[in-house]
PDB file of C-alpha atoms in Angstrom:
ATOM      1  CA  UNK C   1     -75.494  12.805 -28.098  1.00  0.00           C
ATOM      2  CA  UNK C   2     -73.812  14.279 -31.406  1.00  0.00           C
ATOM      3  CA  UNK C   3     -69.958  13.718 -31.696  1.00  0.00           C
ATOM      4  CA  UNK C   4     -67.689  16.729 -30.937  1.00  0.00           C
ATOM      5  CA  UNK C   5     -66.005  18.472 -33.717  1.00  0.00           C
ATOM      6  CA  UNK C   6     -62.579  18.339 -31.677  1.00  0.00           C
ATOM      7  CA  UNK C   7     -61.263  15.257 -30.145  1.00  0.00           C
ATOM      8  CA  UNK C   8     -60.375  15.123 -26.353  1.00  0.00           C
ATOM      9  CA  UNK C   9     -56.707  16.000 -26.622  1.00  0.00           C
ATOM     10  CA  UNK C  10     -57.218  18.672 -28.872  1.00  0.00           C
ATOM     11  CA  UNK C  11     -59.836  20.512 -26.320  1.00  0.00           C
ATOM     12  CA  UNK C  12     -57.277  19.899 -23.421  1.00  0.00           C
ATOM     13  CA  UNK C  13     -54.548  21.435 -25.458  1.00  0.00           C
ATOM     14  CA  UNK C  14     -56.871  24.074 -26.177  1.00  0.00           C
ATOM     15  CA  UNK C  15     -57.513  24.857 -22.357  1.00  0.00           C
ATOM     16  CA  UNK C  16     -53.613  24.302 -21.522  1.00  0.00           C
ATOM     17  CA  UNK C  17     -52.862  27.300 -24.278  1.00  0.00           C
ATOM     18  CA  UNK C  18     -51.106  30.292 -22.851  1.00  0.00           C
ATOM     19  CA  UNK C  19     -51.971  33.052 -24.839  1.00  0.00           C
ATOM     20  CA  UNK C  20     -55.574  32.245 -23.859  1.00  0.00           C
ATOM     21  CA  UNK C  21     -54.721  32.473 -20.190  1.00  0.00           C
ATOM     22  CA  UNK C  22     -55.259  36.069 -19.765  1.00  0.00           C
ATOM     23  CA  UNK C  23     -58.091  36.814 -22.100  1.00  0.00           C
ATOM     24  CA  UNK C  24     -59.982  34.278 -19.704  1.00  0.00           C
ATOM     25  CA  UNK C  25     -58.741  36.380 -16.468  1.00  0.00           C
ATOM     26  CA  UNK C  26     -59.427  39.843 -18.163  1.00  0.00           C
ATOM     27  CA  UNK C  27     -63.416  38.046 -18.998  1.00  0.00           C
ATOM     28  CA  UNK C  28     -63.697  36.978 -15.603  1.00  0.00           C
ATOM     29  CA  UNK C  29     -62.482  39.944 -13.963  1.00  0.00           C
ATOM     30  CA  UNK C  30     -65.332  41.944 -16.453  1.00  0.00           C
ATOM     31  CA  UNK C  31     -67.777  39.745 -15.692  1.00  0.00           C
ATOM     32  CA  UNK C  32     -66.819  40.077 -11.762  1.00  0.00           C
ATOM     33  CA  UNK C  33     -68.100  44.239 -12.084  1.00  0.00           C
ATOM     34  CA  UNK C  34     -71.197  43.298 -14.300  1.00  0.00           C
ATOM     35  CA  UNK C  35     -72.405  41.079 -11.119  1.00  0.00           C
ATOM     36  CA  UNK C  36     -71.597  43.904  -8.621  1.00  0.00           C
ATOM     37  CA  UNK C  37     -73.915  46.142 -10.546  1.00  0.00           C
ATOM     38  CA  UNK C  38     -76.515  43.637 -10.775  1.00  0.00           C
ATOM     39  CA  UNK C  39     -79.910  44.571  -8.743  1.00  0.00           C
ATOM     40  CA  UNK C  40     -80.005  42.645  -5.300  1.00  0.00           C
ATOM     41  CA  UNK C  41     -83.057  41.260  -6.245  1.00  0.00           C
ATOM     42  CA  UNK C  42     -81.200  39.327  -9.130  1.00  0.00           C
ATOM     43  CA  UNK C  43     -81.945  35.693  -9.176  1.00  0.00           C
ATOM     44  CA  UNK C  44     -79.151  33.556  -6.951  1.00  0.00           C
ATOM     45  CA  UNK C  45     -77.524  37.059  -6.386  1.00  0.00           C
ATOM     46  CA  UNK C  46     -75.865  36.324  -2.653  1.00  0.00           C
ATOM     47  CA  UNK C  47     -74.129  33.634  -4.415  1.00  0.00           C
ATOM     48  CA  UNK C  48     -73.282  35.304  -7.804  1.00  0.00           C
ATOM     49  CA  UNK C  49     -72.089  38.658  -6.071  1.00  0.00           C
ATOM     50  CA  UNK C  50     -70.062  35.888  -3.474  1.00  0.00           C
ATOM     51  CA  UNK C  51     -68.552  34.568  -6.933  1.00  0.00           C
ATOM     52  CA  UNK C  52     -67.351  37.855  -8.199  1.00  0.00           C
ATOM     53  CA  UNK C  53     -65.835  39.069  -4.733  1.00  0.00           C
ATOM     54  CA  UNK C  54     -63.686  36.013  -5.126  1.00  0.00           C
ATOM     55  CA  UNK C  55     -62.322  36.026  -8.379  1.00  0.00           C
ATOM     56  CA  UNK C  56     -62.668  39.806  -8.990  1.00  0.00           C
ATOM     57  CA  UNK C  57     -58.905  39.850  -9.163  1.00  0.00           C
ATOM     58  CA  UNK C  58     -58.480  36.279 -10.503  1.00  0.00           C
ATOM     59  CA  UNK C  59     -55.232  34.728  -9.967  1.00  0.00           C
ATOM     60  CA  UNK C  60     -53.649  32.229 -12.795  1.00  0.00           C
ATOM     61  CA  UNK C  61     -54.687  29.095 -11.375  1.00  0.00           C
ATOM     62  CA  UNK C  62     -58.676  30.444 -11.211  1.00  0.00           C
ATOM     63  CA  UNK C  63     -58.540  31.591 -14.513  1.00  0.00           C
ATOM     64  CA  UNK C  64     -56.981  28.126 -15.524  1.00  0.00           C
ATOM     65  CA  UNK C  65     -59.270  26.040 -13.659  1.00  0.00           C
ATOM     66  CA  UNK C  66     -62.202  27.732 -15.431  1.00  0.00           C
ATOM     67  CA  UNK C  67     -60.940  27.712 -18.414  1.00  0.00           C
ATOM     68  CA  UNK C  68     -61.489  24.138 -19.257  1.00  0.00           C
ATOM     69  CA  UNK C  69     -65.304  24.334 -18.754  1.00  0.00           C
ATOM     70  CA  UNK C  70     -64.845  27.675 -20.821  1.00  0.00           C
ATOM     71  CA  UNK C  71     -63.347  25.430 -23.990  1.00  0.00           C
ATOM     72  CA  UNK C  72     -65.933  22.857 -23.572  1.00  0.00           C
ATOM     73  CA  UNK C  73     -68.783  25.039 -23.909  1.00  0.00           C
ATOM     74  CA  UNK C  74     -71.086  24.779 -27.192  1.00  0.00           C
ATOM     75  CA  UNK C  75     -69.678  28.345 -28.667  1.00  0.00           C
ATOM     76  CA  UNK C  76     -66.282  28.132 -28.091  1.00  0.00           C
ATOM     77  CA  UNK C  77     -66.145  23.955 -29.477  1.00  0.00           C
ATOM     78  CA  UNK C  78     -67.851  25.477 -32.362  1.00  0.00           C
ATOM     79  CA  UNK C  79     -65.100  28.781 -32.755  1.00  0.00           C
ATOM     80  CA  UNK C  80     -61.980  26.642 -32.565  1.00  0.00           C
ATOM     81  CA  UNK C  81     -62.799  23.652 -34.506  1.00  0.00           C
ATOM     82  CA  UNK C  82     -64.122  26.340 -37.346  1.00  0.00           C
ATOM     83  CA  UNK C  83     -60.368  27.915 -36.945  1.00  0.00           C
ATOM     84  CA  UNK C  84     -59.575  24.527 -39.548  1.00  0.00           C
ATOM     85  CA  UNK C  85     -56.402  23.908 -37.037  1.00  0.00           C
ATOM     86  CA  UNK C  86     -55.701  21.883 -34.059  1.00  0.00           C
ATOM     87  CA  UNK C  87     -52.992  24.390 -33.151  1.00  0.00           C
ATOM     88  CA  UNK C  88     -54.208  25.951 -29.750  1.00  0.00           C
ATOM     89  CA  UNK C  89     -52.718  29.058 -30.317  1.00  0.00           C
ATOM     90  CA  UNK C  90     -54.609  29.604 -33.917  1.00  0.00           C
ATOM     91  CA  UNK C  91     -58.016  27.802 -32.423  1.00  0.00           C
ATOM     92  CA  UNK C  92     -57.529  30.489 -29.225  1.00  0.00           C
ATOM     93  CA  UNK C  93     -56.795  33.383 -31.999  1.00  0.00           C
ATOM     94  CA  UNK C  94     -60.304  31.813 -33.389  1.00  0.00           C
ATOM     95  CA  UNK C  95     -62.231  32.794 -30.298  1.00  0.00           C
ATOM     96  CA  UNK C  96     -63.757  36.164 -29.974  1.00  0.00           C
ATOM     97  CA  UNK C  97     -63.475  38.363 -27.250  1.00  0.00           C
ATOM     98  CA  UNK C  98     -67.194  38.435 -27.540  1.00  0.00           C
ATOM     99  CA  UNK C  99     -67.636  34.629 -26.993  1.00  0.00           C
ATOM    100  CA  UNK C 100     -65.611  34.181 -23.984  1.00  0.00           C
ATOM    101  CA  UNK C 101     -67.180  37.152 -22.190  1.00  0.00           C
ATOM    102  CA  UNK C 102     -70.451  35.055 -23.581  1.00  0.00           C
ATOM    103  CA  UNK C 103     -69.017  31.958 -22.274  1.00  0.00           C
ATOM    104  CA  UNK C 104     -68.050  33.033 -18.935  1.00  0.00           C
ATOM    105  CA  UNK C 105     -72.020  34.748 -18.482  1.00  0.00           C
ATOM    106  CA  UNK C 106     -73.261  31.312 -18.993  1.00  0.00           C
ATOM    107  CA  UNK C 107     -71.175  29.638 -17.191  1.00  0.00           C
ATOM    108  CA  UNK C 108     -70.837  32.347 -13.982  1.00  0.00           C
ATOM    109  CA  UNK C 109     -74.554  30.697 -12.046  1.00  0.00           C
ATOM    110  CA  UNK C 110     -73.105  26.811 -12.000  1.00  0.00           C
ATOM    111  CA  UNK C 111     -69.909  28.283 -10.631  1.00  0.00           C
ATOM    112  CA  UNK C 112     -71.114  30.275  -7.841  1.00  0.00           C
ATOM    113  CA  UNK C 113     -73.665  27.828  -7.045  1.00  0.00           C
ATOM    114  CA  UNK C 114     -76.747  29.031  -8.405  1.00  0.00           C
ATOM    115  CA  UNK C 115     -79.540  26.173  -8.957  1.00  0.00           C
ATOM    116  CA  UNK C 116     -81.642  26.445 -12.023  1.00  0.00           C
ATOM    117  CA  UNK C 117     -84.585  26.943 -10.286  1.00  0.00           C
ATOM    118  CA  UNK C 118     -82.605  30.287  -8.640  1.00  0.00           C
ATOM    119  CA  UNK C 119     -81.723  31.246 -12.127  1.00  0.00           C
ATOM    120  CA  UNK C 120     -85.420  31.160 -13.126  1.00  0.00           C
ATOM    121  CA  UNK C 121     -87.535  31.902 -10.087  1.00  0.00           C
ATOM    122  CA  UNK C 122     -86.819  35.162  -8.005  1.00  0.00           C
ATOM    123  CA  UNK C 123     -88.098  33.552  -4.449  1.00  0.00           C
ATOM    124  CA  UNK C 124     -85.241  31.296  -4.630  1.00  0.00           C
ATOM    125  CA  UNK C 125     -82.430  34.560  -4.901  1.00  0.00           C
ATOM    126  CA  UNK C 126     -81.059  33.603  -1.830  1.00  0.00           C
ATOM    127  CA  UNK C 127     -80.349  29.849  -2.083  1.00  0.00           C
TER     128      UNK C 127
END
């Protein structure tokens, strides 16, 4: 397993940073209206379109809760620790809008539920 580029503590304070707060609710609440136009037939879509109905308006302590598997994803490691700081608000100022929309796509199937084997194989939409 390679090391992380930013200790422990410096993720969490990354996650606890406030002006990151609602850039996560406005990317969940975007991604929320990209699953309700998603075919039916989508892969694990019962439990994706479930997802979006419930955070489609998401409230503080949603958008908090996510947010610290949002920081700990591969992209967003790799944005703030090449920000050069450990001061959350510069490392959240590091993250594109673009990454965290990308963050909360990948992230949106083991949320709602989805299994891999939903994600890949269309028989399984409705598990």
């Amino acid at each position: 397993m390679p090391a992380i580029p930013l200790s422990l503590s410096t993720l969490c304070a990354l996650a606890c940073e406030t002006s990151l707060l609602p850039r996560v609710r406005m990317a969940i609440a975007m991604v929320a209206q990209e699953v309700f136009a998603e075919p039916k037939d989508t892969p694990g879509y019962p439990l994706r379109w479930n997802l979006a109905k419930t955070v489609l308006s998401p409230t503080e302590d949603q958008a908090a809760s996510m947010m610290v598997g949002l920081v700990v994803s591969p992209a967003l490691i790799a944005a703030a620790a090449a920000a050069g700081t450990e001061d959350p608000a510069a490392m959240a100022a590091a993250i594109t809008d673009e990454q965290l929309l990308a963050a909360v796509r990948v992230g949106w199937n083991p949320v709602a539920g989805v299994s891999t084997a939903a994600a890949t194989d269309p028989t399984q939409a409705t598990t």
